Short mmCIF file of C-alpha atoms and ligand atoms in Angstrom, two decimals:
data_model
loop_
_atom_site.label_atom_id
_atom_site.label_comp_id
_atom_site.label_asym_id
_atom_site.label_seq_id
_atom_site.Cartn_x
_atom_site.Cartn_y
_atom_site.Cartn_z
CA MET A 115 91.21 55.60 93.00
CA ILE A 116 88.36 52.96 93.04
CA GLU A 117 86.02 55.77 92.56
CA LYS A 118 87.86 56.93 89.68
CA ILE A 119 87.40 53.99 88.10
CA LYS A 120 84.07 53.08 88.47
CA GLU A 121 83.35 56.84 87.04
CA LEU A 122 85.50 56.26 83.90
CA ILE A 123 83.39 52.87 83.84
CA GLU A 124 80.21 54.75 83.04
CA GLU A 125 81.89 57.16 80.81
CA VAL A 126 82.96 54.62 78.47
CA GLU A 127 79.27 53.37 78.47
CA GLN A 128 77.69 56.60 77.85
CA PHE A 129 80.19 57.61 75.31
CA LYS A 130 78.28 57.61 71.51
CA ILE A 131 80.16 55.94 68.68
CA ASP A 132 78.83 56.85 65.18
CA THR A 133 81.61 56.91 63.13
CA LYS A 134 85.20 56.29 62.59
CA GLU A 135 86.85 59.49 63.72
CA ASN A 136 84.52 58.97 67.50
CA ALA A 137 86.05 54.99 67.59
CA GLU A 138 89.25 56.37 67.20
CA GLN A 139 88.96 59.29 69.76
CA LEU A 140 87.68 56.64 72.59
CA ARG A 141 90.66 54.14 71.82
CA LEU A 142 93.23 57.05 72.08
CA LYS A 143 91.62 58.47 75.32
CA PHE A 144 91.85 55.18 76.84
CA LEU A 145 94.18 52.21 75.08
CA SER A 146 97.13 54.18 73.98
CA LYS A 147 100.30 54.42 75.38
CA LYS A 148 99.44 58.19 77.04
CA GLY A 149 96.05 56.92 77.57
CA ILE A 150 94.15 56.79 80.54
CA ILE A 151 94.42 52.83 81.20
CA ALA A 152 98.25 53.32 80.81
CA GLU A 153 98.16 56.06 83.49
CA ILE A 154 96.07 54.14 86.15
CA PHE A 155 98.37 51.55 85.72
CA SER A 156 101.26 53.50 86.35
CA GLU A 157 99.58 54.19 89.86
CA PHE A 158 99.31 50.49 90.63
CA LYS A 159 102.54 50.57 92.66
CA LYS A 160 101.11 53.61 95.21
CA VAL A 161 98.03 51.31 95.79
CA GLU A 162 98.00 49.77 99.20
CA PRO A 163 98.61 46.34 99.04
CA ALA A 164 95.19 45.39 100.42
CA GLN A 165 93.66 47.33 97.72
CA LYS A 166 95.56 45.77 94.92
CA LYS A 167 93.55 43.11 93.64
CA GLU A 168 90.51 45.25 93.68
CA TYR A 169 92.07 47.34 92.03
CA GLY A 170 93.82 45.11 89.62
CA GLN A 171 90.61 43.84 88.96
CA ARG A 172 88.52 47.17 88.14
CA ILE A 173 91.45 48.35 85.70
CA ASN A 174 90.70 45.29 83.65
CA SER A 175 87.29 45.82 83.43
CA LEU A 176 87.55 49.37 82.43
CA LYS A 177 89.88 47.85 79.54
CA GLN A 178 87.57 45.12 78.90
CA LYS A 179 84.69 47.54 78.35
CA VAL A 180 86.15 49.78 76.09
CA GLU A 181 87.49 46.98 73.94
CA GLU A 182 84.05 45.66 73.77
CA LYS A 183 82.70 48.57 73.24
CA LEU A 184 85.34 49.54 70.14
CA ALA A 185 84.49 45.94 68.87
CA LEU A 186 81.08 46.38 68.63
CA ALA A 187 81.13 49.77 67.24
CA GLN A 188 83.65 47.95 64.81
CA GLU A 189 80.54 45.88 63.44
CA ALA A 190 78.19 48.25 63.74
CA LEU A 191 79.93 50.81 61.30
CA GLU A 192 80.74 47.88 59.19
CA GLU A 193 77.43 46.62 58.42
CA LYS A 194 76.10 50.49 58.03
CA PHE A 195 78.91 51.04 55.25
CA GLN A 196 77.64 47.50 53.49
CA LYS A 197 73.95 48.90 53.60
CA GLN A 198 75.20 52.49 52.01
CA ASN A 199 76.87 50.35 49.29
CA ASP A 200 73.75 48.17 48.59
CA ILE A 201 71.79 50.72 47.13
CA ASP A 202 72.37 50.56 43.69
CA ILE A 203 71.88 54.11 42.11
CA THR A 204 71.39 52.84 38.90
CA LEU A 205 67.96 51.55 39.14
CA PRO A 206 65.27 53.59 37.90
CA GLY A 207 62.80 55.45 40.16
CA PRO A 208 59.27 54.73 42.15
CA ASN A 209 56.58 54.94 39.11
CA PHE A 210 53.95 57.65 39.72
CA GLY A 211 51.36 56.12 37.86
CA LEU A 212 51.18 58.48 35.01
CA GLY A 213 47.51 58.56 33.84
CA SER A 214 46.20 58.01 29.99
CA HIS A 215 44.24 59.44 27.31
CA HIS A 216 40.39 59.02 27.47
CA PRO A 217 38.98 56.40 24.91
CA ILE A 218 36.72 59.90 23.63
CA THR A 219 40.21 61.23 23.36
CA MET A 220 41.75 58.16 21.45
CA VAL A 221 39.23 58.01 18.88
CA THR A 222 38.92 61.37 18.30
CA ASN A 223 42.70 61.63 17.75
CA GLU A 224 42.27 58.42 15.66
CA ILE A 225 40.02 59.93 13.04
CA ILE A 226 41.97 63.16 12.93
CA SER A 227 45.26 61.60 12.10
CA ILE A 228 43.30 59.32 9.30
CA PHE A 229 41.59 62.51 7.84
CA SER A 230 44.52 64.73 7.79
CA LYS A 231 46.45 62.42 5.30
CA LEU A 232 43.52 63.72 3.10
CA GLY A 233 44.60 67.31 3.75
CA PHE A 234 41.88 68.01 6.26
CA THR A 235 42.78 70.30 9.13
CA VAL A 236 40.98 70.64 12.24
CA ALA A 237 38.65 73.70 13.42
CA GLU A 238 36.75 74.16 17.01
CA GLY A 239 33.84 75.81 16.61
CA GLN A 240 31.91 77.07 19.88
CA GLU A 241 29.58 74.81 22.11
CA ILE A 242 27.10 77.92 22.95
CA GLU A 243 25.94 78.98 19.70
CA ASP A 244 23.05 81.31 18.18
CA ASP A 245 20.30 79.84 16.51
CA TYR A 246 21.67 80.85 13.21
CA HIS A 247 24.73 79.06 13.05
CA ASN A 248 23.15 75.96 14.68
CA PHE A 249 19.80 76.14 12.69
CA SER A 250 19.32 78.76 10.35
CA ALA A 251 22.50 79.20 8.48
CA LEU A 252 22.34 75.11 8.03
CA ASN A 253 18.77 74.98 6.28
CA PHE A 254 16.36 74.73 9.23
CA PRO A 255 13.75 77.42 8.35
CA PRO A 256 11.73 78.77 11.60
CA GLU A 257 9.34 76.21 12.83
CA HIS A 258 10.47 73.53 10.67
CA PRO A 259 9.60 70.25 11.55
CA ALA A 260 13.42 69.07 11.50
CA ARG A 261 14.53 71.05 14.24
CA ASP A 262 12.37 68.21 16.34
CA MET A 263 14.98 65.93 14.82
CA GLN A 264 17.65 67.62 17.93
CA ASP A 265 16.12 68.30 21.22
CA THR A 266 17.60 71.53 22.11
CA PHE A 267 18.86 72.93 25.23
CA PHE A 268 17.56 76.80 25.15
CA ILE A 269 18.98 79.71 27.32
CA GLU A 270 16.01 80.26 28.84
CA THR A 271 16.33 84.18 28.71
CA ASN A 272 17.16 84.17 25.34
CA PRO A 273 16.29 81.50 23.09
CA ASP A 274 18.19 82.71 20.41
CA ILE A 275 21.14 81.22 22.05
CA LEU A 276 21.53 77.72 23.05
CA LEU A 277 23.63 74.71 23.57
CA ARG A 278 24.82 73.50 20.27
CA THR A 279 23.16 70.09 19.30
CA HIS A 280 25.93 69.29 16.41
CA THR A 281 29.10 70.34 15.66
CA SER A 282 27.71 71.43 12.07
CA GLY A 283 27.43 75.37 13.14
CA GLY A 284 31.50 74.95 13.69
CA GLN A 285 31.74 74.16 9.79
CA VAL A 286 29.51 77.59 8.98
CA ARG A 287 31.83 79.94 10.74
CA VAL A 288 34.58 78.17 8.89
CA MET A 289 33.26 78.55 5.50
CA GLU A 290 32.17 82.30 6.78
CA LYS A 291 35.61 82.71 7.06
CA GLN A 292 37.69 81.08 4.40
CA LYS A 293 37.59 80.89 0.84
CA PRO A 294 37.22 76.76 -1.00
CA PRO A 295 39.11 75.04 -1.14
CA ILE A 296 37.70 73.96 2.31
CA ARG A 297 38.40 70.60 3.87
CA VAL A 298 38.15 70.77 7.79
CA LEU A 299 37.15 68.71 10.38
CA VAL A 300 35.11 70.10 13.45
CA PRO A 301 35.43 68.06 16.49
CA GLY A 302 33.63 68.67 19.71
CA ARG A 303 30.93 68.35 22.42
CA VAL A 304 27.29 68.45 22.05
CA PHE A 305 24.16 68.82 23.75
CA ARG A 306 20.59 67.57 23.38
CA ASN A 307 17.79 67.24 25.81
CA GLU A 308 17.37 63.32 26.10
CA ALA A 309 16.66 60.95 28.41
CA ILE A 310 20.33 59.57 29.86
CA SER A 311 20.33 55.82 29.37
CA ALA A 312 22.69 52.93 28.08
CA ARG A 313 22.07 54.04 24.32
CA SER A 314 21.69 57.63 24.62
CA HIS A 315 23.52 60.57 26.51
CA CYS A 316 22.70 64.63 26.99
CA ILE A 317 26.47 65.18 26.16
CA PHE A 318 28.06 63.57 23.49
CA HIS A 319 30.81 64.05 20.89
CA GLN A 320 30.88 64.43 17.30
CA ILE A 321 33.08 64.34 14.39
CA GLU A 322 32.08 66.18 11.52
CA GLY A 323 33.71 66.76 8.23
CA LEU A 324 33.30 68.95 5.49
CA TYR A 325 34.95 69.17 1.90
CA ILE A 326 34.31 72.26 -0.41
CA ASP A 327 35.62 72.90 -4.04
CA LYS A 328 35.11 72.74 -7.98
CA LYS A 329 33.76 69.72 -9.19
CA VAL A 330 33.09 67.64 -5.69
CA SER A 331 31.01 64.65 -6.51
CA PHE A 332 28.87 61.99 -4.55
CA ALA A 333 31.65 59.76 -5.59
CA ASP A 334 34.52 61.97 -3.69
CA LEU A 335 32.07 61.33 -0.81
CA LYS A 336 31.65 57.71 -0.97
CA GLN A 337 35.69 57.37 -1.94
CA THR A 338 36.31 59.39 1.21
CA LEU A 339 34.24 57.92 3.40
CA MET A 340 35.18 53.94 1.95
CA TYR A 341 39.04 55.11 2.63
CA PHE A 342 38.26 55.78 6.37
CA ALA A 343 36.20 52.99 6.95
CA LYS A 344 39.15 50.87 5.84
CA GLU A 345 41.48 52.62 7.95
CA PHE A 346 39.40 52.99 10.69
CA TYR A 347 37.30 49.48 11.08
CA GLY A 348 39.75 47.41 9.08
CA GLU A 349 41.31 46.29 5.41
CA LYS A 350 38.36 44.20 4.72
CA THR A 351 35.61 46.96 5.95
CA GLU A 352 32.41 47.17 3.13
CA ILE A 353 30.41 50.38 3.30
CA ARG A 354 26.91 50.61 2.29
CA LEU A 355 25.01 54.10 1.97
CA ARG A 356 21.23 54.46 2.57
CA PRO A 357 18.94 57.38 1.77
CA SER A 358 18.36 59.61 4.64
CA TYR A 359 17.22 63.18 5.21
CA PHE A 360 19.35 66.13 6.55
CA PRO A 361 18.28 69.79 5.86
CA PHE A 362 21.79 70.82 5.44
CA THR A 363 22.63 68.07 2.66
CA GLU A 364 20.92 67.01 -0.44
CA PRO A 365 21.05 63.98 -1.21
CA SER A 366 21.82 62.56 2.77
CA ALA A 367 23.06 59.20 3.39
CA GLU A 368 23.35 57.04 6.31
CA MET A 369 26.94 54.96 6.02
CA ASP A 370 26.70 51.42 7.43
CA VAL A 371 29.89 49.36 7.93
CA SER A 372 30.03 45.92 7.25
CA CYS A 373 29.71 44.64 11.63
CA SER A 374 33.61 44.46 12.49
CA ILE A 375 32.83 42.17 15.22
CA CYS A 376 31.10 38.96 13.46
CA GLY A 377 32.66 39.58 10.01
CA GLY A 378 29.43 40.36 8.40
CA LYS A 379 28.08 36.84 9.41
CA GLY A 380 25.32 38.41 11.80
CA CYS A 381 26.04 38.87 16.15
CA THR A 382 23.94 40.63 18.83
CA ILE A 383 25.99 44.36 17.98
CA CYS A 384 24.60 44.52 14.55
CA LYS A 385 21.50 43.17 15.54
CA ASN A 386 22.07 39.84 13.34
CA THR A 387 21.97 42.31 9.91
CA GLY A 388 25.98 42.14 9.56
CA TRP A 389 25.98 45.86 9.19
CA LEU A 390 26.68 48.79 11.76
CA GLU A 391 25.04 52.22 10.99
CA VAL A 392 28.46 54.42 11.76
CA LEU A 393 27.65 58.17 10.21
CA GLY A 394 25.77 60.33 8.58
CA CYS A 395 26.47 62.34 5.58
CA GLY A 396 25.77 64.07 2.24
CA MET A 397 26.57 66.76 -0.27
CA VAL A 398 26.27 70.32 0.91
CA HIS A 399 22.73 71.96 -0.04
CA PRO A 400 22.95 74.60 -2.20
CA ASN A 401 20.82 76.97 0.63
CA VAL A 402 23.74 76.30 2.88
CA LEU A 403 27.11 77.27 0.73
CA LYS A 404 24.88 80.45 -0.15
CA ASN A 405 24.01 81.92 3.62
CA CYS A 406 27.79 81.50 3.83
CA GLY A 407 28.84 83.47 0.96
CA ILE A 408 29.84 80.53 -1.57
CA ASP A 409 28.89 80.13 -5.07
CA PRO A 410 26.87 76.93 -5.42
CA GLU A 411 27.41 77.33 -9.17
CA GLU A 412 30.83 77.41 -8.71
CA TYR A 413 31.79 74.95 -5.93
CA SER A 414 30.14 71.86 -4.36
CA GLY A 415 30.96 70.01 -1.94
CA PHE A 416 30.18 67.06 0.69
CA ALA A 417 29.75 66.60 4.83
CA PHE A 418 29.59 63.95 7.02
CA GLY A 419 29.49 63.38 10.93
CA MET A 420 29.62 60.76 13.58
CA GLY A 421 29.21 60.60 17.21
CA ILE A 422 32.31 59.33 19.10
CA GLU A 423 30.71 57.39 21.65
CA ARG A 424 28.95 55.07 19.55
CA THR A 425 32.50 54.78 17.44
CA ALA A 426 34.03 54.08 20.44
CA MET A 427 31.82 51.68 21.88
CA LEU A 428 32.36 49.91 18.57
CA ARG A 429 35.99 50.03 18.87
CA TYR A 430 36.54 48.72 22.41
CA GLY A 431 33.07 46.74 23.14
CA VAL A 432 31.77 49.23 25.67
CA THR A 433 27.96 48.55 26.30
CA ASP A 434 26.63 51.51 28.12
CA ILE A 435 27.63 54.96 26.93
CA ARG A 436 27.35 56.37 30.49
CA MET A 437 31.14 54.80 31.02
CA PHE A 438 32.61 57.88 28.98
CA PHE A 439 31.81 59.95 31.72
CA GLU A 440 31.45 58.37 34.99
CA ASN A 441 35.39 58.91 35.67
CA ASP A 442 35.47 55.52 36.69
CA MET A 443 39.28 54.37 37.15
CA LYS A 444 38.61 50.90 36.84
CA PHE A 445 37.32 51.75 33.33
CA LEU A 446 39.44 54.50 32.61
CA SER A 447 42.91 52.03 33.41
CA ARG A 448 41.26 49.96 30.63
CA PHE A 449 42.68 52.35 27.83
CA LYS A 450 46.38 52.36 29.39
CA TYR A 451 48.86 51.38 26.70
N1 LIG B 177 25.09 66.89 11.96
C1 LIG B 177 24.47 65.72 11.86
C2 LIG B 177 24.04 65.09 12.92
O1 LIG B 177 24.30 65.92 13.95
C3 LIG B 177 25.49 64.67 10.81
C4 LIG B 177 25.87 65.19 9.92
C5 LIG B 177 26.80 65.83 9.54
C6 LIG B 177 24.75 64.75 8.51
C7 LIG B 177 26.73 66.05 8.16
C8 LIG B 177 24.89 65.06 7.43
C9 LIG B 177 26.63 65.83 7.06
O2 LIG B 177 22.97 64.45 13.25
#
């Protein structure tokens, strides 16, 4: 008998309780009226008087074991229940760290949204161009020295194919397909064979605009660009146009805006001039219109183009153009909003 009680104690010790049902099973098996302990007690009278004391002690310790085990299990189960109820399922989930737009994309989108209020739409153009669309149609005759203004990457096996040096070829493609009135922006990546430094890169982005209709004048060009400058650089911005040269526009100009950093007083960014050069522009050359099947007697138009990296550098105070191409997370996360 004593052996049997020992075995029962061991059984109790090894019994695993992880649910309320489990605990109840153990209680019923040992402590209920028809349970094991009641049964063993009922045999008490049959035990030899000499063994009664030990027998009694053993039964008591078995009973204690069961009660202890149940008490401990009760506590553990309550704690578990508490913990489950501590979870607030209405809290927002973990943050997976969303990315952000690249500063070049942000500036491009901002420029597009300003001009779209004037009715400009967007055309893509193509990065791999032919000589005709990048140069000849834009009034760069073969051997013309103006071609050297833009150091070009040619495809070695076919010098007629090149990486576009500006997005103006995209405007030629629009004029070939579409009848005036035309109001289009061509944003995109362009390539020039230039040494890479803090100020220039062999890959950069441009956005160019083209407006063609009847009786478009230089005054329209100036008014459009002034509207853009005030929207983009601030209400107080002033503009000035300096004569310049591009083969595809006549007359041509460079536009400066009053320095948005010092307000025109002079600082290191504007090299103490109070002005920042931001874009090239002009009236579309009659030869370009003719090349694209548009009658220059009936229609006229203006075009403008700006470098997006340079614009973004001014906007965000970036001093090294290479930062836009490095994919440096520290740099890019500055533009999260
Ligand atoms: N295509 C010129 C450039 O890349 C910019 C420009 C566009 C100038 C349109 C005038 C008119 O430098």
